[in-house]
PDB file of C-alpha atoms in Angstrom:
ATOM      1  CA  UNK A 950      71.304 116.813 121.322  1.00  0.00           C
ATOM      2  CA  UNK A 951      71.008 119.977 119.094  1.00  0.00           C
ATOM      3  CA  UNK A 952      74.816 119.904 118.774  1.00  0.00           C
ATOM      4  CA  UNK A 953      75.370 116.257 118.423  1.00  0.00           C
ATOM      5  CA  UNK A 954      72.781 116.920 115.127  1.00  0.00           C
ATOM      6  CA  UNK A 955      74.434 120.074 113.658  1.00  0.00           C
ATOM      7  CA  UNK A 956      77.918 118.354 113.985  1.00  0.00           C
ATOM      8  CA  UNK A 957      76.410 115.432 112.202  1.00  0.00           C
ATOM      9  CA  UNK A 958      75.165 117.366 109.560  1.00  0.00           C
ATOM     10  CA  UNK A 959      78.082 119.146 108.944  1.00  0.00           C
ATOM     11  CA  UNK A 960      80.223 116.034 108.727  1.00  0.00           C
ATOM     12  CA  UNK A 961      77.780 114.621 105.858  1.00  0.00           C
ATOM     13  CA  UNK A 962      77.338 117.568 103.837  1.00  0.00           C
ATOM     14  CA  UNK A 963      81.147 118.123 103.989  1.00  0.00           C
ATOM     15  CA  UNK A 964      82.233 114.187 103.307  1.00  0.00           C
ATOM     16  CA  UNK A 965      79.496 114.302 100.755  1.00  0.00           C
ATOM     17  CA  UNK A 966      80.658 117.563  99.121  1.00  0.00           C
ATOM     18  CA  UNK A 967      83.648 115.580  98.518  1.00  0.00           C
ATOM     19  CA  UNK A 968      82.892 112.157  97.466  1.00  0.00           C
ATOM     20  CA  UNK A 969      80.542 114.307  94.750  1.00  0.00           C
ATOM     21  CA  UNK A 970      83.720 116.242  93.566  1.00  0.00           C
ATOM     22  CA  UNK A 971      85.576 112.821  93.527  1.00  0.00           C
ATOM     23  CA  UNK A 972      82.525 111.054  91.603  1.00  0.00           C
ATOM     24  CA  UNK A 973      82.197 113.945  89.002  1.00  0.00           C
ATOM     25  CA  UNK A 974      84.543 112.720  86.521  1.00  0.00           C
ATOM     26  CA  UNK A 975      83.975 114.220  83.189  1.00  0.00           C
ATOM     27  CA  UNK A 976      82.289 111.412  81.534  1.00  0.00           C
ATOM     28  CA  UNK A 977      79.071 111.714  83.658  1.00  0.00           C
ATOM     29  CA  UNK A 978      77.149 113.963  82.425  1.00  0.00           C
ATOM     30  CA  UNK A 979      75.165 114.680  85.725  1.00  0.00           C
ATOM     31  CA  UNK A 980      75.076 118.334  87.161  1.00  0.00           C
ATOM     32  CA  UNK A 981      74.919 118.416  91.147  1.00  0.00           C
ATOM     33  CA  UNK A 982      71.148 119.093  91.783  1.00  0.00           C
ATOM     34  CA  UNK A 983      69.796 116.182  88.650  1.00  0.00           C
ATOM     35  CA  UNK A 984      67.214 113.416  90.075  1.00  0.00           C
ATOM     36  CA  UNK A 985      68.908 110.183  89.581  1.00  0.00           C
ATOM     37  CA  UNK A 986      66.472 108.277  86.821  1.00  0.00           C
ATOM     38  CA  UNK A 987      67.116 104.708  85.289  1.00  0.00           C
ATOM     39  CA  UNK A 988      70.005 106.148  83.163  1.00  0.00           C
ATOM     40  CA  UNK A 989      71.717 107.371  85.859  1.00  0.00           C
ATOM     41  CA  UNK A 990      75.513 105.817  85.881  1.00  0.00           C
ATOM     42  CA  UNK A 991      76.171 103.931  89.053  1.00  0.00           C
ATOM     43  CA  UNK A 992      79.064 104.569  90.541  1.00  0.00           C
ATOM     44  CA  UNK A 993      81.005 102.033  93.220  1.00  0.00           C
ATOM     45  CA  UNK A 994      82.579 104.003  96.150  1.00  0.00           C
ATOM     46  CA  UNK A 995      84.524 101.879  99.081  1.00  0.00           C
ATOM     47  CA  UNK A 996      84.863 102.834 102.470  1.00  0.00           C
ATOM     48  CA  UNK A 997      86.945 101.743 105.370  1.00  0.00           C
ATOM     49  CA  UNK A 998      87.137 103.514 108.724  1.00  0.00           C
ATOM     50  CA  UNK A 999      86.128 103.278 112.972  1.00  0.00           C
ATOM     51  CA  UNK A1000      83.321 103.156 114.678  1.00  0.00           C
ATOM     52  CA  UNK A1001      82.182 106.950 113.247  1.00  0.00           C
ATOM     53  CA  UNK A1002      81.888 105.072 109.939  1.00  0.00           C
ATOM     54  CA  UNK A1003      80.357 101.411 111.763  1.00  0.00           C
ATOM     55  CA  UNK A1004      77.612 103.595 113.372  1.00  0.00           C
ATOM     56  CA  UNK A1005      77.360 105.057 117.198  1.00  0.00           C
ATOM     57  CA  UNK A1006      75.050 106.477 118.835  1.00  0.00           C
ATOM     58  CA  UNK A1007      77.018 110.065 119.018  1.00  0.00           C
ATOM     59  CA  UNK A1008      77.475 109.816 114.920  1.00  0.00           C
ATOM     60  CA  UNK A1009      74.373 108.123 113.926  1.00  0.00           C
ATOM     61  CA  UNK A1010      73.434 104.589 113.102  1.00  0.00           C
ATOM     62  CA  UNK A1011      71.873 102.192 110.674  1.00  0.00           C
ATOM     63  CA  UNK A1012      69.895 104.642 108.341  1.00  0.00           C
ATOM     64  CA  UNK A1013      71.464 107.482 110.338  1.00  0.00           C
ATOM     65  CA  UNK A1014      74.895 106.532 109.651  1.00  0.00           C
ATOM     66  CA  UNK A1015      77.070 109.054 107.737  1.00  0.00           C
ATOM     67  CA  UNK A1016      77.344 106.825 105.042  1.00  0.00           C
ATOM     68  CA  UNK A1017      73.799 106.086 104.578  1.00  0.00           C
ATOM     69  CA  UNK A1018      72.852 109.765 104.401  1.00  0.00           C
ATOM     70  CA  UNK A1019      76.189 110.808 102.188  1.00  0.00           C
ATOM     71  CA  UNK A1020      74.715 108.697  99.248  1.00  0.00           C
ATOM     72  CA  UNK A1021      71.284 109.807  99.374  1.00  0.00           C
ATOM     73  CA  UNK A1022      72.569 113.154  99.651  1.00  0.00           C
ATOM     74  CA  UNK A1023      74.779 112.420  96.379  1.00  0.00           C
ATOM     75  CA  UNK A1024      71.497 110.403  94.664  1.00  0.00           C
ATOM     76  CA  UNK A1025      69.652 114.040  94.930  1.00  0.00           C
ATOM     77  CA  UNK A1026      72.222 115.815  93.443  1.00  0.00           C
ATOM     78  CA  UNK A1027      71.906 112.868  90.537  1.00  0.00           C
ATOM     79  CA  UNK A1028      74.835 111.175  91.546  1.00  0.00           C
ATOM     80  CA  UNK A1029      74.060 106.921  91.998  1.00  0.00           C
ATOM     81  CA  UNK A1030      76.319 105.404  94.181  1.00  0.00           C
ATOM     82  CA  UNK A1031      76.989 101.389  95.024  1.00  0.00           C
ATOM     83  CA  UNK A1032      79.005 101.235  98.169  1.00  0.00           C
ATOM     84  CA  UNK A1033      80.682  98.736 100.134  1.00  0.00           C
ATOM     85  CA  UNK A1034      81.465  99.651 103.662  1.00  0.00           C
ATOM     86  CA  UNK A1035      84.328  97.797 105.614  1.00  0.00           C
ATOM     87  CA  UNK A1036      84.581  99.698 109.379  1.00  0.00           C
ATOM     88  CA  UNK A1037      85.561  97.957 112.672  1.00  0.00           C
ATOM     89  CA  UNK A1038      84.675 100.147 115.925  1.00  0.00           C
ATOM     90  CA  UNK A1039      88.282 100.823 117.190  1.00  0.00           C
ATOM     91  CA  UNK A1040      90.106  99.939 114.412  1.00  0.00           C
ATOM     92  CA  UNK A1041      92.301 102.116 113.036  1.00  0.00           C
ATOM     93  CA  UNK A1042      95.827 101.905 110.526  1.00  0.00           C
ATOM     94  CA  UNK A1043      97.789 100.842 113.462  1.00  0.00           C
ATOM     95  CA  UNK A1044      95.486  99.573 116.312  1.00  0.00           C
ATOM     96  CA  UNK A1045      93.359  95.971 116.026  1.00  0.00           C
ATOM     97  CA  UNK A1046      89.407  97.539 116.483  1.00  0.00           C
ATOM     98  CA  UNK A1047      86.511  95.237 118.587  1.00  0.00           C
ATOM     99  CA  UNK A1048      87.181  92.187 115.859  1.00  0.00           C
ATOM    100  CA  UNK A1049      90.955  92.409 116.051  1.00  0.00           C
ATOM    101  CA  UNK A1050      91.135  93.898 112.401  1.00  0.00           C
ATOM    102  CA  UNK A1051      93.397  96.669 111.048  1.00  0.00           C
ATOM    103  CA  UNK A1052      92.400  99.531 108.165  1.00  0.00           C
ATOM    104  CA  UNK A1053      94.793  96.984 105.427  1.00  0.00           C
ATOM    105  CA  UNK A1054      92.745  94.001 107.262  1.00  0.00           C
ATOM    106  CA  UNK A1055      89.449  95.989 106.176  1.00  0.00           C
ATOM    107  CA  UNK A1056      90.515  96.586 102.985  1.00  0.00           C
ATOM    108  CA  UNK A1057      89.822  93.947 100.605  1.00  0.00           C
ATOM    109  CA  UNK A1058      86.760  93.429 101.940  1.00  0.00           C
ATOM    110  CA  UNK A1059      85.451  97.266 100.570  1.00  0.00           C
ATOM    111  CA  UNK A1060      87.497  97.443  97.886  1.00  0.00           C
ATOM    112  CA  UNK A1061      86.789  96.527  94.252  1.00  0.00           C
ATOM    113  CA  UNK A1062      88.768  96.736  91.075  1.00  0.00           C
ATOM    114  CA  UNK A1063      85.847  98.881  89.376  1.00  0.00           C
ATOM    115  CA  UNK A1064      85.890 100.997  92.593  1.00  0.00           C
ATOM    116  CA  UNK A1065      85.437 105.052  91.177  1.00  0.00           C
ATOM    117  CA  UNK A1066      86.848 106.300  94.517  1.00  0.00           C
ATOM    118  CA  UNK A1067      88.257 104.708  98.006  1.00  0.00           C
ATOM    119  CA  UNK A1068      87.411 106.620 101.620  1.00  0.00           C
ATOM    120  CA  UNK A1069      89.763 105.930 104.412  1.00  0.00           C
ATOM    121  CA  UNK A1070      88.012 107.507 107.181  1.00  0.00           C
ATOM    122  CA  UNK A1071      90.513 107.880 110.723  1.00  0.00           C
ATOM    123  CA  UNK A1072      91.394 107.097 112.895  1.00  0.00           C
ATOM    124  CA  UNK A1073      92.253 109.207 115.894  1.00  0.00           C
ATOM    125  CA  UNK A1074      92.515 104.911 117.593  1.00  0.00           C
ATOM    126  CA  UNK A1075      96.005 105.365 116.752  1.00  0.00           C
ATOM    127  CA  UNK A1076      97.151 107.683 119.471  1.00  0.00           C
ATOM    128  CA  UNK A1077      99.906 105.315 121.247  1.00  0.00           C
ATOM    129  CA  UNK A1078     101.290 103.500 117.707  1.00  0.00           C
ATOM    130  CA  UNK A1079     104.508 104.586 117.173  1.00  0.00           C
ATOM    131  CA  UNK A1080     104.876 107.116 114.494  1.00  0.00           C
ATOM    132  CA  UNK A1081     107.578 104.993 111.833  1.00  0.00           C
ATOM    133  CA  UNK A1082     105.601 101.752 112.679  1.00  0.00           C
ATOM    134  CA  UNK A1083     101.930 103.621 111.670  1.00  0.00           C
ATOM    135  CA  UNK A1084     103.913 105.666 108.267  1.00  0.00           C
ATOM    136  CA  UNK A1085     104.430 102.278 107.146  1.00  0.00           C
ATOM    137  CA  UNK A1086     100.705 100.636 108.282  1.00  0.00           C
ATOM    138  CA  UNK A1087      98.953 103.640 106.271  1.00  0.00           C
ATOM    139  CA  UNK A1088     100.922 103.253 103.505  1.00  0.00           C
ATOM    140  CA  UNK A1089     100.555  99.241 103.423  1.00  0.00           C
ATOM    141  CA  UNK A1090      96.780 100.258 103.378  1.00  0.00           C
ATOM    142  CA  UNK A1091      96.428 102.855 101.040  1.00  0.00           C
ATOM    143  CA  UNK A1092      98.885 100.809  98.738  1.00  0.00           C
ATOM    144  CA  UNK A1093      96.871  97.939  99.046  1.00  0.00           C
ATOM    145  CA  UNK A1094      93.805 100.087  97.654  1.00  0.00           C
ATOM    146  CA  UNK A1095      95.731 101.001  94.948  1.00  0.00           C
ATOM    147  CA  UNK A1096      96.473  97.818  93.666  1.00  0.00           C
ATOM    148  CA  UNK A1097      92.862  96.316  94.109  1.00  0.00           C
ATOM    149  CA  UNK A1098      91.622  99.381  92.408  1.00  0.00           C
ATOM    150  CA  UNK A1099      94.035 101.187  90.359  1.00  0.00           C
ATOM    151  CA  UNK A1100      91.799 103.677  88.540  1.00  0.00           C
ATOM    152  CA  UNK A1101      89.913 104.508  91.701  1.00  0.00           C
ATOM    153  CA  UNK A1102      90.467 108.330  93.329  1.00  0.00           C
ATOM    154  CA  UNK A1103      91.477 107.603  97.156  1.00  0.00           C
ATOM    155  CA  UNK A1104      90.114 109.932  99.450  1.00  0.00           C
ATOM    156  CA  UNK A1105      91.729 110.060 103.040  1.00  0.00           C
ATOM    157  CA  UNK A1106      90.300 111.791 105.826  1.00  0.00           C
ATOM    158  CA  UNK A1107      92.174 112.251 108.869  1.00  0.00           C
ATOM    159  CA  UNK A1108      91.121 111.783 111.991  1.00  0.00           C
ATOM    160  CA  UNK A1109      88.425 114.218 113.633  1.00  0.00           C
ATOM    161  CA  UNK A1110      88.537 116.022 117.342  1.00  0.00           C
ATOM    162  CA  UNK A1111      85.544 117.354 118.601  1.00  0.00           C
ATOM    163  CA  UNK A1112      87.435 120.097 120.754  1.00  0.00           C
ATOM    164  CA  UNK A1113      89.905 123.232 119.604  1.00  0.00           C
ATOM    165  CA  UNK A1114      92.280 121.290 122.216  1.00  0.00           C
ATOM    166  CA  UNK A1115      93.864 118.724 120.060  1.00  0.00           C
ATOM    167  CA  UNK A1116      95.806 116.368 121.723  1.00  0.00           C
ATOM    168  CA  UNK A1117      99.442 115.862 120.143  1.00  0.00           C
ATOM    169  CA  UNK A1118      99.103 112.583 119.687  1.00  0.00           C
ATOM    170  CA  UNK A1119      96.264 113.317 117.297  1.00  0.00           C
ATOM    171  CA  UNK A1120      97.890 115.783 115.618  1.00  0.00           C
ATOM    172  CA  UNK A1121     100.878 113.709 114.665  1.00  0.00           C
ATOM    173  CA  UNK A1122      98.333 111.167 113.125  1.00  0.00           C
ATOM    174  CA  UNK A1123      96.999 113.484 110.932  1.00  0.00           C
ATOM    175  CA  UNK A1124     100.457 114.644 109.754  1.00  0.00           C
ATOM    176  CA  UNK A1125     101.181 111.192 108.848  1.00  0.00           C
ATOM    177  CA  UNK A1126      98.245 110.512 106.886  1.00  0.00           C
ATOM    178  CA  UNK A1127      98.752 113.803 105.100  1.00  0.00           C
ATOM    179  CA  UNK A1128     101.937 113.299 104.421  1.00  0.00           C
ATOM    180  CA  UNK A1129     101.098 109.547 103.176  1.00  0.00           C
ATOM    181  CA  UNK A1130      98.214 110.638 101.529  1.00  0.00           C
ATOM    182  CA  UNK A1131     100.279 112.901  98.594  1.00  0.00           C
ATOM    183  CA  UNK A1132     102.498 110.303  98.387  1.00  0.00           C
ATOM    184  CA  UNK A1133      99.760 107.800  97.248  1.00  0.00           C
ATOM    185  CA  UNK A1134      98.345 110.981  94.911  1.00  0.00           C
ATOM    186  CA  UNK A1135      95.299 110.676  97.486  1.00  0.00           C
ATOM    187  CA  UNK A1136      93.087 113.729  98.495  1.00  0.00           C
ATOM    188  CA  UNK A1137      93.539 114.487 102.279  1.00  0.00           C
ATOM    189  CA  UNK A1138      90.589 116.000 103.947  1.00  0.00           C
ATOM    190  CA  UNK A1139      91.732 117.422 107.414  1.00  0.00           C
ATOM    191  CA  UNK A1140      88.471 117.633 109.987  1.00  0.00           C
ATOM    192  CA  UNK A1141      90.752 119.362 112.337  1.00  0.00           C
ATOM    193  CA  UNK A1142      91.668 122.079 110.229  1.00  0.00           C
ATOM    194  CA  UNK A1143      87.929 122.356 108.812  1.00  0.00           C
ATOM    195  CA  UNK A1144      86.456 121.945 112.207  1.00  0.00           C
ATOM    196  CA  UNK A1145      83.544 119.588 111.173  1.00  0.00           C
ATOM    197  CA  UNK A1146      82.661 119.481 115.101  1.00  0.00           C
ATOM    198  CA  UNK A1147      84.060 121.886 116.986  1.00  0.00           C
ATOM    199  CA  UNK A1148      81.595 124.554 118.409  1.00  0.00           C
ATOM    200  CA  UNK A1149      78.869 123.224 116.101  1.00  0.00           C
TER     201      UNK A1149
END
């Protein structure tokens, strides 16, 4: 249980870390440890991802959820965030999750045209899709994102292992959504090469 909780806490601090970085454009004139107060500029974030962003008992749920603690994590450090959350346990770019919905199915129903950045969160669910057909699914989505919100950062992070033993097929996902990711002129965030949860 210790482990499950340090692995948690590393994931927050580090998806936090970077939402903040994302959120600290130059017109806010917050520095990272300010109290939010009634002046505080809100700032709408979107996220779509799997069942580690829906909530699970393994990654935390309801007021445990990753989400959940990443904005009051970002309200401490004076940072006010409105977020709309659009995950599907698994779901993924190129795999239909529990409610038969795809990441470009999610979409739309996170993002917003006044959206200051977009998470895509996953989704090692795509293991199996074949590598052309998913190129083309995460670009769809991260297009899609683009259009709905075209002054909005995008922030893509790839799909997380909790083992040094990375299957191939997981591997190969991440290289796609890397390679995706600068051409959107996204920020790719690689858990496998950060090890958020391995030996933590």
């Amino acid at each position: 249980m210790q482990v499950l909780a340090s692995r948690l806490v590393t994931f927050v601090l580090s998806v936090t870390l970077v939402v903040g970085v994302l959120l600290n454009a130059p017109s806010v004139r917050t520095t990272p440890y300010d109290a939010t107060t009634a002046g505080t500029p809100v700032m709408r974030v979107a996220v779509i991802g799997d069942s580690y962003t829906n909530g699970t008992a393994i990654g935390g749920q309801g007021p445990n959820a990753w989400p959940v603690l990443a904005w009051k994590t970002l309200a401490r450090r004076g940072m006010q965030v409105n977020a709309d959350v659009a995950a599907e346990g698994r779901a993924g770019y190129g795999v239909r999750g529990d409610q038969g919905n795809l990441f470009v199915d999610l979409t739309p129903r996170a993002v917003k045209p006044d959206d200051s950045v977009v998470v895509f969160y996953g989704s090692r669910n795509d293991q199996g899709v074949d590598p052309n057909a998913l190129n083309g699914q995460v670009f769809s989505s991260l297009s899609l994102a683009r259009n709905i919100a075209p002054t909005a950062r995008l922030l893509v992070i790839g799909p997380p292992w909790p083992t040094a033993d990375v299957p191939p097929a997981v591997l190969q996902i991440r290289d796609i959504l890397s390679f995706q990711s600068m051409l959107a002129g996204a920020t790719f965030i690689d858990p496998i090469a950060e090890r958020w949860f391995v030996d933590r």
